[in-house]
CSV table of C-alpha atoms and ligand atoms in Angstrom, one decimal:
chain,number,residue,atom,x,y,z
A,1,MET,CA,180.8,-11.3,6.8
A,2,LYS,CA,179.4,-9.8,3.3
A,3,PHE,CA,182.4,-9.8,0.8
A,4,SER,CA,180.7,-6.7,-0.9
A,5,LEU,CA,181.5,-5.0,2.6
A,6,LEU,CA,185.1,-5.8,2.2
A,7,PRO,CA,186.7,-2.7,0.3
A,8,LEU,CA,185.0,-0.4,3.3
A,9,LEU,CA,186.4,-2.3,5.8
A,10,LEU,CA,190.4,-2.2,5.7
A,11,ALA,CA,191.2,-3.5,9.1
A,12,PRO,CA,189.6,-7.1,9.0
A,13,LEU,CA,191.2,-7.6,5.5
A,14,ALA,CA,194.6,-8.7,6.9
A,15,SER,CA,192.9,-11.6,8.4
A,16,ALA,CA,190.3,-12.1,5.8
A,17,HIS,CA,192.5,-14.8,3.8
A,18,PHE,CA,190.5,-16.1,0.8
A,19,HIS,CA,187.3,-18.0,0.1
A,20,LEU,CA,186.8,-21.0,-2.2
A,21,GLU,CA,183.4,-20.6,-3.5
A,22,TYR,CA,183.3,-23.3,-6.2
A,23,PRO,CA,183.7,-26.0,-6.0
A,24,ILE,CA,181.9,-26.0,-2.8
A,25,SER,CA,184.6,-25.8,-0.3
A,26,ARG,CA,184.7,-28.0,2.9
A,27,GLY,CA,184.3,-25.0,5.0
A,28,PHE,CA,186.2,-22.0,6.2
A,29,ASP,CA,187.9,-21.2,9.4
A,30,GLU,CA,190.4,-18.3,9.4
A,31,ASP,CA,192.5,-19.5,12.3
A,32,THR,CA,193.1,-23.2,11.1
A,33,MET,CA,193.7,-22.0,7.4
A,34,PRO,CA,197.4,-22.1,7.4
A,35,ASN,CA,197.3,-25.7,8.1
A,36,PHE,CA,198.4,-28.2,5.3
A,37,PRO,CA,196.3,-29.5,4.0
A,38,CYS,CA,192.9,-28.2,3.4
A,39,GLY,CA,193.1,-25.4,6.2
A,40,GLY,CA,192.2,-28.2,8.7
A,41,MET,CA,188.9,-28.8,7.5
A,42,SER,CA,188.0,-32.6,7.5
A,43,GLN,CA,186.5,-34.3,4.3
A,44,SER,CA,182.8,-33.7,3.3
A,45,SER,CA,180.4,-36.3,2.0
A,46,ASN,CA,178.9,-33.5,0.0
A,47,ARG,CA,180.7,-33.6,-2.9
A,48,THR,CA,180.5,-31.2,-6.1
A,49,GLN,CA,179.6,-32.9,-8.9
A,50,LEU,CA,182.0,-32.3,-12.0
A,51,PRO,CA,181.8,-33.5,-15.7
A,52,ILE,CA,183.9,-36.7,-16.5
A,53,SER,CA,185.9,-34.3,-19.2
A,54,GLY,CA,186.5,-30.9,-20.1
A,55,SER,CA,186.9,-28.4,-17.3
A,56,PHE,CA,185.4,-26.9,-14.5
A,57,PRO,CA,185.2,-23.3,-12.6
A,58,VAL,CA,187.3,-22.5,-9.7
A,59,ALA,CA,185.8,-19.5,-8.1
A,60,LEU,CA,187.7,-17.5,-5.2
A,61,SER,CA,187.0,-14.5,-3.0
A,62,MET,CA,190.3,-12.9,-2.6
A,63,GLY,CA,190.8,-11.3,1.0
A,64,HIS,CA,194.4,-10.3,0.5
A,65,ILE,CA,195.2,-7.3,-1.6
A,66,GLN,CA,198.0,-9.6,-3.5
A,67,SER,CA,198.5,-13.4,-3.2
A,68,ALA,CA,200.2,-16.3,-5.0
A,69,VAL,CA,197.6,-18.8,-6.1
A,70,GLU,CA,197.7,-22.3,-7.0
A,71,VAL,CA,195.1,-24.9,-7.8
A,72,LEU,CA,196.3,-28.9,-7.0
A,73,ILE,CA,194.1,-31.9,-7.3
A,74,ALA,CA,194.3,-35.3,-5.2
A,75,LEU,CA,192.8,-38.3,-6.7
A,76,GLY,CA,190.6,-40.4,-4.8
A,77,SER,CA,188.1,-40.8,-1.8
A,78,GLU,CA,190.6,-40.5,0.9
A,79,PRO,CA,193.3,-38.3,-0.5
A,80,GLY,CA,195.0,-37.9,2.7
A,81,ASP,CA,198.0,-35.3,1.7
A,82,SER,CA,198.9,-36.3,-1.5
A,83,TYR,CA,198.0,-33.0,-3.3
A,84,ASN,CA,200.5,-34.2,-6.0
A,85,ILE,CA,198.7,-33.0,-9.1
A,86,THR,CA,199.1,-29.3,-10.2
A,87,LEU,CA,196.2,-28.3,-12.2
A,88,VAL,CA,197.2,-24.8,-12.6
A,89,PRO,CA,200.6,-23.6,-11.7
A,90,THR,CA,201.4,-20.5,-9.2
A,91,PHE,CA,200.6,-17.2,-10.4
A,92,GLN,CA,199.7,-13.8,-9.0
A,93,VAL,CA,196.1,-12.5,-8.2
A,94,ASN,CA,196.1,-8.5,-7.3
A,95,GLY,CA,192.9,-6.9,-5.7
A,96,LEU,CA,190.1,-7.7,-3.4
A,97,GLY,CA,187.0,-10.0,-4.0
A,98,ALA,CA,185.5,-12.2,-6.8
A,99,PHE,CA,188.0,-14.1,-8.9
A,100,CYS,CA,187.4,-16.9,-11.3
A,101,LEU,CA,189.1,-19.3,-13.6
A,102,PRO,CA,186.2,-20.5,-15.8
A,103,HIS,CA,188.0,-23.3,-17.2
A,104,VAL,CA,190.6,-25.6,-15.2
A,105,ASP,CA,191.6,-28.0,-17.2
A,106,PHE,CA,191.9,-31.7,-16.0
A,107,SER,CA,192.8,-33.8,-19.1
A,108,GLU,CA,194.5,-37.2,-18.9
A,109,ALA,CA,197.6,-35.4,-19.9
A,110,LEU,CA,197.8,-33.7,-16.3
A,111,LEU,CA,196.3,-36.4,-14.2
A,112,GLY,CA,198.2,-39.2,-15.7
A,113,VAL,CA,194.7,-41.4,-15.9
A,114,ASN,CA,191.5,-41.0,-17.3
A,115,ILE,CA,188.6,-39.9,-15.3
A,116,THR,CA,185.6,-42.3,-15.1
A,117,ASP,CA,182.1,-41.9,-13.9
A,118,GLY,CA,182.0,-41.8,-10.0
A,119,MET,CA,185.7,-41.0,-9.4
A,120,ASN,CA,186.2,-38.9,-6.5
A,121,ALA,CA,188.8,-36.1,-5.9
A,122,THR,CA,189.9,-33.2,-3.7
A,123,VAL,CA,190.7,-30.1,-5.0
A,124,GLN,CA,193.1,-27.7,-3.2
A,125,VAL,CA,193.7,-24.4,-3.7
A,126,GLN,CA,196.7,-22.8,-1.8
A,127,THR,CA,198.0,-19.3,-1.6
A,128,ASN,CA,201.1,-17.8,0.1
A,129,GLY,CA,200.6,-17.4,3.7
A,130,ASP,CA,200.4,-14.2,5.7
A,131,PRO,CA,203.3,-13.9,6.5
A,132,SER,CA,204.7,-17.2,5.8
A,133,GLY,CA,203.7,-20.7,4.8
A,134,GLY,CA,200.5,-21.1,3.0
A,135,LEU,CA,196.6,-20.8,3.1
A,136,TYR,CA,194.5,-23.8,2.2
A,137,ALA,CA,191.2,-24.6,1.2
A,138,CYS,CA,189.7,-27.9,-0.4
A,139,ALA,CA,186.7,-28.9,-2.4
A,140,ASP,CA,185.6,-32.8,-2.3
A,141,VAL,CA,184.6,-33.6,-5.8
A,142,GLN,CA,183.0,-36.3,-7.7
A,143,PHE,CA,183.2,-36.7,-11.6
A,144,SER,CA,180.1,-37.5,-12.8
A,145,SER,CA,178.7,-38.5,-16.4
A,146,SER,CA,175.4,-37.5,-15.8
A,147,VAL,CA,176.4,-33.5,-15.3
A,148,THR,CA,177.7,-31.2,-17.8
A,149,TYR,CA,180.0,-28.2,-17.3
A,150,SER,CA,178.0,-25.5,-15.4
A,151,GLU,CA,179.3,-21.9,-14.2
A,152,PRO,CA,177.9,-21.0,-10.9
A,153,SER,CA,176.9,-17.3,-10.2
A,154,SER,CA,180.2,-16.8,-8.0
A,155,CYS,CA,182.2,-17.2,-11.4
A,156,LYS,CA,183.1,-13.7,-12.0
A,157,ASN,CA,186.1,-11.2,-11.6
A,158,ASN,CA,185.6,-8.2,-9.5
A,159,THR,CA,186.1,-4.8,-11.4
A,160,ASN,CA,189.7,-4.3,-9.8
A,161,VAL,CA,190.8,-8.1,-9.4
A,162,ALA,CA,193.5,-8.8,-12.1
A,163,ALA,CA,195.9,-11.8,-12.6
A,164,SER,CA,199.3,-11.7,-13.4
A,165,ALA,CA,201.8,-14.7,-14.8
A,166,PHE,CA,204.9,-15.2,-12.9
A,167,PRO,CA,208.0,-16.1,-14.8
A,168,SER,CA,208.2,-19.8,-14.9
A,169,SER,CA,210.9,-20.2,-12.0
A,170,SER,CA,208.3,-18.5,-9.9
A,171,ALA,CA,205.5,-20.6,-11.5
A,172,GLN,CA,207.1,-23.6,-10.6
A,173,ARG,CA,207.4,-23.0,-7.1
A,174,ASN,CA,204.3,-24.2,-4.6
A,175,ALA,CA,202.1,-21.1,-3.7
A,176,ASN,CA,202.9,-22.1,0.0
A,177,GLU,CA,206.4,-21.6,-0.8
A,178,SER,CA,206.2,-18.2,-2.3
A,179,THR,CA,205.8,-14.6,-1.5
A,180,ALA,CA,202.9,-12.8,-3.0
A,181,GLU,CA,205.5,-11.3,-5.5
A,182,GLY,CA,206.7,-14.9,-6.3
A,183,ALA,CA,210.0,-15.3,-4.4
A,184,ALA,CA,210.9,-18.0,-2.4
A,185,GLN,CA,209.7,-17.5,1.2
A,186,GLY,CA,212.4,-17.0,3.6
A,187,SER,CA,215.0,-15.7,0.9
A,188,SER,CA,216.6,-12.1,1.8
A,189,GLY,CA,214.6,-10.3,-0.8
A,190,SER,CA,217.4,-9.5,-2.8
A,191,SER,CA,216.6,-11.9,-5.4
A,192,THR,CA,213.0,-11.2,-5.9
A,193,THR,CA,211.5,-12.0,-9.0
A,194,SER,CA,208.5,-10.1,-9.4
A,195,ALA,CA,205.5,-10.8,-11.2
A,196,SER,CA,205.0,-8.6,-14.5
A,197,THR,CA,201.9,-7.3,-15.6
A,198,SER,CA,203.2,-6.9,-19.1
A,199,LYS,CA,201.8,-9.1,-22.2
A,200,GLY,CA,205.2,-10.6,-22.6
A,201,ALA,CA,205.4,-12.1,-19.4
A,202,ALA,CA,201.9,-13.9,-20.0
A,203,VAL,CA,202.8,-15.2,-23.6
A,204,ALA,CA,206.2,-16.4,-22.0
A,205,LEU,CA,204.5,-18.6,-19.4
A,206,GLN,CA,203.9,-21.7,-21.3
A,207,THR,CA,203.9,-24.3,-18.7
A,208,ALA,CA,202.0,-27.3,-19.8
A,209,ALA,CA,199.0,-26.7,-17.6
A,210,TRP,CA,198.6,-23.0,-18.1
A,211,GLY,CA,198.9,-23.5,-21.9
A,212,VAL,CA,195.1,-24.1,-21.8
A,213,LEU,CA,194.4,-21.2,-19.7
A,214,GLY,CA,196.9,-19.0,-21.4
A,215,ALA,CA,194.8,-17.7,-24.1
A,216,ALA,CA,192.0,-16.6,-21.7
A,217,PHE,CA,194.7,-15.2,-19.6
A,218,ALA,CA,196.3,-13.3,-22.1
A,219,GLY,CA,192.8,-11.8,-23.0
A,220,GLY,CA,192.5,-10.8,-19.8
A,221,LEU,CA,195.7,-8.8,-19.5
A,222,ALA,CA,194.7,-7.2,-23.0
A,223,VAL,CA,192.2,-5.1,-21.4
A,224,LEU,CA,194.1,-3.9,-18.5
B,1,NAG,C1,182.9,-41.3,-3.7
B,1,NAG,O1,182.4,-40.8,-2.5
B,1,NAG,C2,181.0,-41.1,-1.9
B,1,NAG,C3,180.9,-40.3,-0.8
B,1,NAG,O2,181.7,-39.5,-0.7
B,1,NAG,C4,181.3,-42.6,-1.6
B,1,NAG,O3,179.8,-43.0,-1.6
B,1,NAG,C5,181.7,-43.3,-3.1
B,1,NAG,O4,181.6,-44.7,-2.9
B,1,NAG,C6,182.8,-42.7,-3.6
B,1,NAG,N1,183.0,-43.5,-4.8
B,1,NAG,C7,184.5,-44.1,-5.2
B,1,NAG,C8,184.4,-44.6,-6.6
B,1,NAG,O5,185.3,-44.4,-4.3
B,2,NAG,C1,175.7,-29.8,0.0
B,2,NAG,O1,176.2,-28.9,-1.2
B,2,NAG,C2,175.1,-28.2,-1.9
B,2,NAG,C3,175.9,-27.4,-2.8
B,2,NAG,O2,176.7,-28.2,-4.1
B,2,NAG,C4,174.5,-27.1,-0.9
B,2,NAG,O3,173.3,-26.6,-1.7
B,2,NAG,C5,173.9,-28.0,0.0
B,2,NAG,O4,173.5,-27.2,1.2
B,2,NAG,C6,175.0,-28.7,0.7
B,2,NAG,N1,174.4,-30.0,1.8
B,2,NAG,C7,175.1,-29.9,3.1
B,2,NAG,C8,174.3,-30.8,3.7
B,2,NAG,O5,176.0,-29.4,3.4
B,3,NAG,C1,200.2,-39.0,-6.2
B,3,NAG,O1,200.0,-39.6,-4.9
B,3,NAG,C2,199.0,-40.8,-4.7
B,3,NAG,C3,199.0,-41.4,-3.1
B,3,NAG,O2,200.2,-41.3,-2.7
B,3,NAG,C4,200.0,-41.8,-5.8
B,3,NAG,O3,199.1,-43.1,-5.7
B,3,NAG,C5,200.1,-41.4,-7.0
B,3,NAG,O4,200.9,-42.2,-7.9
B,3,NAG,C6,201.0,-39.8,-7.1
B,3,NAG,N1,200.7,-39.4,-8.3
B,3,NAG,C7,201.7,-38.8,-8.6
B,3,NAG,C8,201.6,-38.0,-10.1
B,3,NAG,O5,202.8,-38.4,-8.3
B,4,NAG,C1,203.1,-27.2,0.1
B,4,NAG,O1,202.2,-27.7,-0.7
B,4,NAG,C2,202.5,-28.8,-1.4
B,4,NAG,C3,201.4,-29.1,-2.3
B,4,NAG,O2,200.2,-29.1,-1.7
B,4,NAG,C4,202.7,-29.8,-0.3
B,4,NAG,O3,203.1,-31.0,-0.9
B,4,NAG,C5,204.1,-29.4,0.6
B,4,NAG,O4,203.9,-30.1,1.8
B,4,NAG,C6,203.7,-28.0,1.4
B,4,NAG,N1,204.6,-27.5,2.0
B,4,NAG,C7,204.5,-27.0,3.3
B,4,NAG,C8,205.6,-26.7,3.8
B,4,NAG,O5,203.1,-27.3,3.8
B,5,NAG,C1,192.7,-42.9,-21.8
B,5,NAG,O1,192.0,-43.2,-22.5
B,5,NAG,C2,192.4,-43.0,-24.0
B,5,NAG,C3,191.4,-43.1,-25.1
B,5,NAG,O2,190.7,-44.5,-24.5
B,5,NAG,C4,193.6,-44.3,-24.0
B,5,NAG,O3,194.3,-44.0,-25.3
B,5,NAG,C5,194.6,-44.0,-23.0
B,5,NAG,O4,195.7,-44.9,-23.0
B,5,NAG,C6,194.0,-44.0,-21.6
B,5,NAG,N1,195.1,-43.5,-20.6
B,5,NAG,C7,195.3,-44.2,-19.7
B,5,NAG,C8,196.2,-43.7,-18.7
B,5,NAG,O5,194.5,-45.2,-19.3
B,6,NAG,C1,189.3,-13.9,-14.5
B,6,NAG,O1,190.5,-13.2,-15.1
B,6,NAG,C2,191.6,-14.3,-15.5
B,6,NAG,C3,192.7,-13.7,-15.5
B,6,NAG,O2,192.9,-12.6,-16.3
B,6,NAG,C4,191.0,-15.0,-16.6
B,6,NAG,O3,191.7,-15.9,-16.9
B,6,NAG,C5,189.5,-15.4,-16.4
B,6,NAG,O4,188.7,-15.9,-17.6
B,6,NAG,C6,188.3,-14.3,-15.6
B,6,NAG,N1,187.5,-14.8,-15.1
B,6,NAG,C7,186.0,-14.5,-15.7
B,6,NAG,C8,184.9,-15.2,-15.0
B,6,NAG,O5,185.9,-13.6,-16.7
């Protein structure tokens, strides 16, 4: 389905989940996407080449009107299910279609190791499930000293797509254990912590990983 048609086709949206556009996804299967890890997709030998330092873009296409989103990485060629490094803590995306974080940081401070030429890793983007659990998409990558940062054409934000910071208590919860509003899954709902679209909430969100993106994030909110 062409994503540009999505706004016109309300019925299929509930099952449209999200697509990982960049780094290149292992694949997409709506039915297995709730399976941890990687939405049931097996490892690809076709790895997206990323620079060994700096940042890389994560481009998504959102199919749910509201999602909790988190970006994780597992280092190594055969990561199994050890997605134990959080690159971007859980935050909220509202609206359908293209959403891109142009500069996802992967510094030594986050990874605990220095990336060297030829190292492999797998990026996993996870969101809250529908209605429970998570939705998962992975991209196999290889860090290479022979490439530099480049932004794919898929790295853009659709007009009506906006991100909101969660309060830190919600940001620390994995997206697969969160509701789209940032509450714990399975809680009664009475203790819901909702995302705030105010600039104040974005400024207050100063977790280690988000700090780098924070400036761009606050900038994005400022134009709302
Ligand atoms: C990275 O993965 C590629 C293919 O997926 C493999 O050929 C290569 O040996 C791996 N590199 C390392 C350092 O394990
Ligand atoms: C490998 O990925 C590139 C994009 O990074 C894509 O253009 C190409 O078609 C893919 N090849 C295979 C065999 O999947
Ligand atoms: C993540 O998991 C891998 C594989 O189990 C392990 O080697 C590594 O030490 C873990 N890293 C962190 C930061 O927990
Ligand atoms: C949620 O995601 C984390 C990080 O990927 C993972 O370790 C955990 O097992 C997942 N939880 C469930 C219930 O699948
Ligand atoms: C990473 O590289 C820096 C600069 O060379 C070095 O100071 C640091 O100890 C290295 N970190 C690790 C975990 O190897
Ligand atoms: C999309 O919006 C997010 C959140 O406001 C922002 O951090 C990011 O830079 C935007 N992406 C692009 C490609 O402008």
